[in-house]
Coordinates of C-alpha atoms and ligand atoms in Angstrom, one line a residue:
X1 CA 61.3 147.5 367.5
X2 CA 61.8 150.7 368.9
X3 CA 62.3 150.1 372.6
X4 CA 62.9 147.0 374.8
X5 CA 62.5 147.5 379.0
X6 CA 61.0 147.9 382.5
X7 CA 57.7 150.6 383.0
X8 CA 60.8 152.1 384.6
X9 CA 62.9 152.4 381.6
X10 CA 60.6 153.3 379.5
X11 CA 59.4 156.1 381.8
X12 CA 62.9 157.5 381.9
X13 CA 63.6 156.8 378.0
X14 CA 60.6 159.1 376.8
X15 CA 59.3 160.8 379.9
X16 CA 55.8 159.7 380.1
X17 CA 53.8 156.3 381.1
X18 CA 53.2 153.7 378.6
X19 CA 49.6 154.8 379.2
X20 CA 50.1 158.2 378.1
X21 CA 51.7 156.7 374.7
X22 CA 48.9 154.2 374.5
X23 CA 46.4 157.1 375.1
X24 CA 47.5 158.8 371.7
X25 CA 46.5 155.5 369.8
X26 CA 49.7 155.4 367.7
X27 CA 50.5 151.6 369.8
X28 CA 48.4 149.1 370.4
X29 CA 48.4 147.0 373.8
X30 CA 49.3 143.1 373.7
X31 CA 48.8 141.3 376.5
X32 CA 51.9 138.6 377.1
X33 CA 50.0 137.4 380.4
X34 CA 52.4 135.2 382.8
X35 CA 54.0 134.3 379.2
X36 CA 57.7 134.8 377.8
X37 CA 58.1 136.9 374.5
X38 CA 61.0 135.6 372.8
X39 CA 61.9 136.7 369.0
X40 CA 60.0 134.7 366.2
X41 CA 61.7 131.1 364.9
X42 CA 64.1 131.5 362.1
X43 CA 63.9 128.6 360.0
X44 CA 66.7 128.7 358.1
X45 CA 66.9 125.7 356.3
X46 CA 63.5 124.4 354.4
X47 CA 62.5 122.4 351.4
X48 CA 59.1 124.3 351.8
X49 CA 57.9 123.7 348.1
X50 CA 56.9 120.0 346.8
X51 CA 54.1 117.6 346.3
X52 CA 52.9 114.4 347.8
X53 CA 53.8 112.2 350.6
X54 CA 55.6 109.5 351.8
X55 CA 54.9 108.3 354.7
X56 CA 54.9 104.6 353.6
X57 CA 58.7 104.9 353.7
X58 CA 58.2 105.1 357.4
X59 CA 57.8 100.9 357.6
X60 CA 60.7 100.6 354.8
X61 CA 62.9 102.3 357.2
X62 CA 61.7 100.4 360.2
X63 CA 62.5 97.1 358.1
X64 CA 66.1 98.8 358.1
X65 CA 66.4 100.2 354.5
X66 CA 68.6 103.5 354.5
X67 CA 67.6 106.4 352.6
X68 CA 70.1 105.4 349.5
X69 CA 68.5 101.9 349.8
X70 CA 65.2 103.9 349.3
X71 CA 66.5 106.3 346.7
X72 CA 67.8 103.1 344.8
X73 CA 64.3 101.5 344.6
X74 CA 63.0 104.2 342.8
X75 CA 61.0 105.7 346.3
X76 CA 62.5 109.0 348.2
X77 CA 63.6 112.0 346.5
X78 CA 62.6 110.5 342.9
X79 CA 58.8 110.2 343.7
X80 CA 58.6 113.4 345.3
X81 CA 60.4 115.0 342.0
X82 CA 57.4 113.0 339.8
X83 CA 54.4 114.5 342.3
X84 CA 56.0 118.2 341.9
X85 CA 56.8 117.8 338.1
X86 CA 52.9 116.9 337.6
X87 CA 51.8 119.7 340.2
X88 CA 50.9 123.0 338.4
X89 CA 52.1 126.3 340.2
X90 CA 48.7 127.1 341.9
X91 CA 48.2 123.8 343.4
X92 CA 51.7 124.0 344.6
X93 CA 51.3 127.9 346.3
X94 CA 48.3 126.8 347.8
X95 CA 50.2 123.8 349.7
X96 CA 53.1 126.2 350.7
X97 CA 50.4 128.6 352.3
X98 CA 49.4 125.3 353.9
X99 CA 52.8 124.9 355.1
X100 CA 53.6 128.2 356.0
X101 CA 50.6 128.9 358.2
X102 CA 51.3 125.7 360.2
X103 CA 55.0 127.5 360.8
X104 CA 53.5 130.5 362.0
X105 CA 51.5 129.0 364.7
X106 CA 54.4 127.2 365.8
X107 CA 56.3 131.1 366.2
X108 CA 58.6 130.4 362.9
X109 CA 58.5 134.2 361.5
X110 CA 60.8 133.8 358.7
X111 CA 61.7 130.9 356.6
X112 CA 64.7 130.1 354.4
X113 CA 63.2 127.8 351.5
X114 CA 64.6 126.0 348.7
X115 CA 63.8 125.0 345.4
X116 CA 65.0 121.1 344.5
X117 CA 62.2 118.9 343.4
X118 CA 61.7 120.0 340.1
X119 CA 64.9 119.6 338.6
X120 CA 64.3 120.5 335.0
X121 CA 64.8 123.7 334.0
X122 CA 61.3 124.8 334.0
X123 CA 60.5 123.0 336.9
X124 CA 62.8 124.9 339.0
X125 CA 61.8 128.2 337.6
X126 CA 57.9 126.8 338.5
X127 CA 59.1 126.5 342.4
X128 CA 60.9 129.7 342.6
X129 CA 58.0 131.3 341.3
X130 CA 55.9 130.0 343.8
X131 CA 58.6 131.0 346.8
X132 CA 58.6 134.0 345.2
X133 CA 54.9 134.6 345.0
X134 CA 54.0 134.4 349.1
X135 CA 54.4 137.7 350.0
X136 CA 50.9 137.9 351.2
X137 CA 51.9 135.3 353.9
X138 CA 53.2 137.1 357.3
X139 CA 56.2 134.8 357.1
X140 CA 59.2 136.0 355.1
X141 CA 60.4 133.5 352.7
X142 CA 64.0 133.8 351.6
X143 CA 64.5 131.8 347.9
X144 CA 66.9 129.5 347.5
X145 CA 67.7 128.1 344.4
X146 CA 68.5 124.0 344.5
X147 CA 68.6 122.5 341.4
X148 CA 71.4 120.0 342.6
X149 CA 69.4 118.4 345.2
X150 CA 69.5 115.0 343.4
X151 CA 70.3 114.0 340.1
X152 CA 67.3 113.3 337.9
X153 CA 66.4 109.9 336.2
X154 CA 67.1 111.7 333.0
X155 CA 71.0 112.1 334.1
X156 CA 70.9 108.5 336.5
X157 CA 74.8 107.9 336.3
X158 CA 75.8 110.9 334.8
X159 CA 75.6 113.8 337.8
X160 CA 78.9 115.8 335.9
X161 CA 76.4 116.1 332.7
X162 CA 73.5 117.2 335.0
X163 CA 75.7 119.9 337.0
X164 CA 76.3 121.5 333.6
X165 CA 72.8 121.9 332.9
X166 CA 72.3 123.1 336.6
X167 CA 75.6 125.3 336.5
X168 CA 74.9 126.7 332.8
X169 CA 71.0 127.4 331.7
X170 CA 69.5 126.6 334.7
X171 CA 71.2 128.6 336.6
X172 CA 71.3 132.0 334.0
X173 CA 67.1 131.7 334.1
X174 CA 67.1 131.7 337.8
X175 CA 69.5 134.8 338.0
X176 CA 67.7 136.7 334.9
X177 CA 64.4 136.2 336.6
X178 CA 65.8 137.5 339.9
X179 CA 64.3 134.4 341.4
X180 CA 67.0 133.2 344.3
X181 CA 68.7 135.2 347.0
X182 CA 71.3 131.9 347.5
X183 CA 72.3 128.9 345.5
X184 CA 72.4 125.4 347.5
X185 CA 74.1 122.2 346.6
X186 CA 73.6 118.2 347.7
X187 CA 77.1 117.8 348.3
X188 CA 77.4 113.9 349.2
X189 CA 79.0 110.6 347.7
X190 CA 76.7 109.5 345.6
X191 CA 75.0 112.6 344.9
X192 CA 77.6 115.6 343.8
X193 CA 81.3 115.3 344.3
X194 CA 83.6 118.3 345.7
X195 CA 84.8 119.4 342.5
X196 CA 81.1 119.8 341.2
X197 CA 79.9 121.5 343.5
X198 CA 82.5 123.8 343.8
X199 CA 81.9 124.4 340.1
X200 CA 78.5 125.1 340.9
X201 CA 79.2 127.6 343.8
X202 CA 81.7 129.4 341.7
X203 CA 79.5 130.3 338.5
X204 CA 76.3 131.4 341.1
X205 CA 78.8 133.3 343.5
X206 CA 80.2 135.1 340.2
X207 CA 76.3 136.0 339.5
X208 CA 76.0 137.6 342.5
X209 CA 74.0 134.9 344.1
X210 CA 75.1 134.1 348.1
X211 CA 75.9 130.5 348.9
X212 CA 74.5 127.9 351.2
X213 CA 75.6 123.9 351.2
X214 CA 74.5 120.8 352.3
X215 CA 77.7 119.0 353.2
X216 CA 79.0 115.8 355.4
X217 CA 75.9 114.4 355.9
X218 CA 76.4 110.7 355.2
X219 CA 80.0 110.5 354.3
X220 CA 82.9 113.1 355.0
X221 CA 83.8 114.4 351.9
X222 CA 85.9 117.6 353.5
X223 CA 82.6 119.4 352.6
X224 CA 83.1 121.8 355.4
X225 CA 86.7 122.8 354.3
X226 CA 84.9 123.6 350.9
X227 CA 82.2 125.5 352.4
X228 CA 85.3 127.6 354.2
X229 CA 86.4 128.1 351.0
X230 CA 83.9 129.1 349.1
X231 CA 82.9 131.8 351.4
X232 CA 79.4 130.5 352.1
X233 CA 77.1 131.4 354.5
X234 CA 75.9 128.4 356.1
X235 CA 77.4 124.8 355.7
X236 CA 74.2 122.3 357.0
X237 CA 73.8 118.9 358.5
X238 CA 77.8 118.2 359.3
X239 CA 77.1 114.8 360.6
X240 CA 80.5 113.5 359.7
X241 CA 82.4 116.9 359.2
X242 CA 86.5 116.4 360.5
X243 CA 87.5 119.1 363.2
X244 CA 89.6 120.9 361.0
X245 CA 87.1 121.4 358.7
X246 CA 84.7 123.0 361.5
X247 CA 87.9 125.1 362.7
X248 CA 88.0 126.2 358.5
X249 CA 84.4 127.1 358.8
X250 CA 84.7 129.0 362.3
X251 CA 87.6 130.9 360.6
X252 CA 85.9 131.9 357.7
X253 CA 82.3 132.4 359.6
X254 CA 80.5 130.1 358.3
X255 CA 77.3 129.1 360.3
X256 CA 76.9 125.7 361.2
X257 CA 73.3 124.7 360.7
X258 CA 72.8 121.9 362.3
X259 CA 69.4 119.7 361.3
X260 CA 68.4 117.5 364.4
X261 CA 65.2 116.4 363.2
X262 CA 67.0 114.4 359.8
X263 CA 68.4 111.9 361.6
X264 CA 65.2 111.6 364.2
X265 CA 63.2 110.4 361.1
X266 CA 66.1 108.8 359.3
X267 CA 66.4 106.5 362.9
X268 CA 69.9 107.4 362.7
X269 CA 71.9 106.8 366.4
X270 CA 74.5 109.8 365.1
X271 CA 73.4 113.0 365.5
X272 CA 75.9 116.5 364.8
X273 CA 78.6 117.3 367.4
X274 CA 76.5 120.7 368.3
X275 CA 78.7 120.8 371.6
X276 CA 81.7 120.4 369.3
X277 CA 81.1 123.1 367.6
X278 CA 80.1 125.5 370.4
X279 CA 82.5 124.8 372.7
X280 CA 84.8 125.9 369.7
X281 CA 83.2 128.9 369.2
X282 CA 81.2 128.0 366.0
X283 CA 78.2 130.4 365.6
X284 CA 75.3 127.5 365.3
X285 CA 71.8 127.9 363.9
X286 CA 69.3 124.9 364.3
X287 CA 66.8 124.4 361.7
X288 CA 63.6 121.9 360.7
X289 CA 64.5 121.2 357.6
X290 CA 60.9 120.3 356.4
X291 CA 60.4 117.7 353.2
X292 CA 59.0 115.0 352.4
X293 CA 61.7 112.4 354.5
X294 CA 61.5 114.8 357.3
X295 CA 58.1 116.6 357.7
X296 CA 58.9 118.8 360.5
X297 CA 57.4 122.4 360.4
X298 CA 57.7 122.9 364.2
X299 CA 61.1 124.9 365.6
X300 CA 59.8 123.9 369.3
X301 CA 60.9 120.4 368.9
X302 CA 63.8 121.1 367.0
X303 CA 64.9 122.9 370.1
X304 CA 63.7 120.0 372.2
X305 CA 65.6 117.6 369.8
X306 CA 68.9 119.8 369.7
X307 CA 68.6 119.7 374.1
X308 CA 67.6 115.7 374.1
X309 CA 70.0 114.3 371.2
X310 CA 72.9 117.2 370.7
X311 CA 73.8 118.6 374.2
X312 CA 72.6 122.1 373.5
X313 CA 71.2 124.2 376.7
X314 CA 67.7 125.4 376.4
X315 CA 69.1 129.0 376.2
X316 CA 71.7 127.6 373.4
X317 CA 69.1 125.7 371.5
X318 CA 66.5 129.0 371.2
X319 CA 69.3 130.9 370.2
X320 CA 70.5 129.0 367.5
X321 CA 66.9 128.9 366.5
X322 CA 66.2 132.4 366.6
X323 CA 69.8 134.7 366.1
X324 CA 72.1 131.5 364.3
X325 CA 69.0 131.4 361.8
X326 CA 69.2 134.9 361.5
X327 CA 73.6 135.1 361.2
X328 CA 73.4 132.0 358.6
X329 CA 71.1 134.8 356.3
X330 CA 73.2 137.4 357.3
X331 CA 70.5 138.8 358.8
X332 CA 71.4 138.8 362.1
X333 CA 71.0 142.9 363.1
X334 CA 67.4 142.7 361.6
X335 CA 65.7 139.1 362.8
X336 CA 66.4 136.9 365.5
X337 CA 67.0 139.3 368.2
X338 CA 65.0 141.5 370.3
X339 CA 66.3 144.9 370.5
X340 CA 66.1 148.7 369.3
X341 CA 66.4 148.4 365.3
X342 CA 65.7 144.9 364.7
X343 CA 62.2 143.5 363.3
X344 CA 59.0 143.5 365.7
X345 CA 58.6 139.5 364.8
X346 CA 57.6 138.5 367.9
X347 CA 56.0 135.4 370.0
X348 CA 54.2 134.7 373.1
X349 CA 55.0 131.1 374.2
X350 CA 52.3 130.0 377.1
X351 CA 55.1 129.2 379.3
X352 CA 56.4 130.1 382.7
X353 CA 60.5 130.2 381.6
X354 CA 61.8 129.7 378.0
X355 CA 63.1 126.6 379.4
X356 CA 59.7 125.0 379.5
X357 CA 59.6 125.2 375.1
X358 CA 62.5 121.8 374.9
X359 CA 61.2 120.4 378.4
X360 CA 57.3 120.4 377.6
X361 CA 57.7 118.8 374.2
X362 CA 55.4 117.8 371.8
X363 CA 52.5 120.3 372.1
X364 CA 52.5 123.6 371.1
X365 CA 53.2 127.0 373.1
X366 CA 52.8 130.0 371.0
X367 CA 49.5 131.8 372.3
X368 CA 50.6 135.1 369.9
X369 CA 52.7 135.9 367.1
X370 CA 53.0 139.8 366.1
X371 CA 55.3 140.0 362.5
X372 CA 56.2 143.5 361.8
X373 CA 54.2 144.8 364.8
X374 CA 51.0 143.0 363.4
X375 CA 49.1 140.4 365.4
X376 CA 48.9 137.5 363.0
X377 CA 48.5 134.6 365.7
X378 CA 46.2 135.0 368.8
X379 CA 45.2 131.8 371.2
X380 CA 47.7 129.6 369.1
X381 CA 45.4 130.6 365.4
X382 CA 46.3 132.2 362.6
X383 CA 44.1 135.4 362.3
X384 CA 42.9 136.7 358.7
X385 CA 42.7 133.3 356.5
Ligands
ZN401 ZN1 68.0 120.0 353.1

């Protein structure tokens, strides 16, 4: 972006019309109409990359079965490990571009997405490949390397013997191959304890790898404390985080992503205390947190969900989708903002006020989307594919 303004401003800034500029053919016109341009959706929390469906957990939830009750009986996270295991690396790009085109109609410009469903060493490598391999998509995707999501049926009651694998030779292919910007973690009873994770987070830190967690979703585990510590950039979900915890985080600038649409399809009554965490100065980013359990590739009603379920205000909530995204990837000069310097990622929502985007829910408002000062989205359809 090299200028923001009034005719006015602009006239004053550079000493000519925007026609005059427009006449030398080194800009092209866009034409927002009665529309508001805000900057493009950073998604900032993803499980872009796996195979298969479940949607017939939908009626197990609804007969009151939790997601561990799921995971127990073999469904959830374990089926959707077996689908990605048997999916080759084509098959699985060519969903992703799927994926990623149905983002950028909804005005999601950039995408944080993480690897998790393969968990086998080769697996993993397979799904970083393919995050790493979508360049020729408008959307930026920033790689994140999961391989503690869950622990595998090969590990089932041993998650300290599976961290070593994830903390030892997984981790030194992923970092030799240059395949991950961050390194994530499942941090939850049940799933990986504190002192694991922490494990985890150290060894990937020390490889020069920047640090994301999943913490406090279910249980509080004084995951947020940990996420303090460990210096990461974004701590995620936070359902049951303890207040000093969150002060920990604040201190330390840690983002708090917060992921409204997990408990929506979990049917769980508890959502995060986003007014919490703003009204204690918290920098908060909101994200879709797209997979399988959650199949969400929409920011719009994440921001509707965040005003409806977590007290945010319409102008909170498409911040925290655009600039919080952009701080919890330290990105926050570059994307998420509109201003002299930062990336031309742009979208045209079809609406009156940007209040309208949480109040009309449930269709879509993005008429353009320019990335890097490219239309890519006119009329609400990707152009070019
Ligand atoms: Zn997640």
């Amino acid at each position: 972006v090299e200028f923001v303004g009034t005719r006015l401003d602009f006239e004053k800034r550079f000493g000519e019309t925007p026609e005059d500029a427009l006449s030398r053919g080194e800009y092209e016109r866009v034409d927002a109409g009665m529309g508001c341009v805000l900057p493009g959706f950073v998604d900032s929390h993803t499980h872009l990359v796996f195979a298969g469906t479940r949607e017939r957990e939908l009626e197990m939830k609804l007969e009151g079965r939790s997601y561990m009750d799921i995971l127990e009986a073999g469904g959830g996270i374990l089926s959707t490990v077996r689908a990605t295991r048997e999916a080759g690396g084509d098959e699985l790009k060519e969903i992703c571009l799927g994926r990623l085109d149905a983002m950028l109609e909804h005005g999601t410009t950039t995408v944080e997405a993480k690897s998790g469903y393969g968990l086998t060493v080769e697996d993993e490598l397979k799904c970083l490949r393919v995050l790493n391999d979508l360049e020729d998509h408008p959307v930026r995707v920033i790689p994140t390397f999961l391989g503690a999501h869950a622990v595998p049926p090969e590990y089932k009651g041993d998650p300290g013997g599976y961290m070593e694998l994830v903390a030892g030779e997984m981790l030194d292919r992923v970092v030799s191959e240059g395949l991950a910007r961050y390194c994530d973690v499942f941090c939850e009873e049940g799933v990986f304890d504190v002192e694991q994770s922490t494990h985890l987070l150290e060894r990937a830190a020390g490889k020069g790898l920047s640090l994301r967690v999943h913490v406090d979703e279910f249980v509080d585990l004084d995951g947020a404390a940990m996420a303090a510590r460990m210096g990461c950039h974004s701590a995620d979900h936070l359902h049951s985080s303890n207040d000093a915890g969150l002060a920990a985080m604040n201190e330390a600038g840690v983002v708090a992503n917060l992921l409204p649409g997990t408990p929506y399809a979990l049917m769980d009554k508890e959502y995060p205390r986003a007014r919490h965490m703003l009204d204690t100065g918290m920098e908060v980013a909101i994200s879709t947190d797209l997979n399988p359990n959650c199949w969400c590739e929409n920011m719009q009603f994440v921001v509707s969900l965040s005003c409806h379920y977590m007290a945010m205000k319409p102008m909170e909530a498409l911040r925290a989708a655009t600039l919080g995204g952009a701080r919890s990837l330290r990105m926050g000069g570059e994307l998420g903002v509109l201003a002299p310097g930062a990336a031309a990622d742009l979208v045209v929502f079809d609406v009156p006020t940007p209040h309208h985007i949480p109040y009309m829910f449930g269709r879509n408002h993005v008429d353009k989307v320019i990335k890097d000062g490219t239309l890519v989205v006119d009329g609400g359809k990707r152009l070019g594919r």
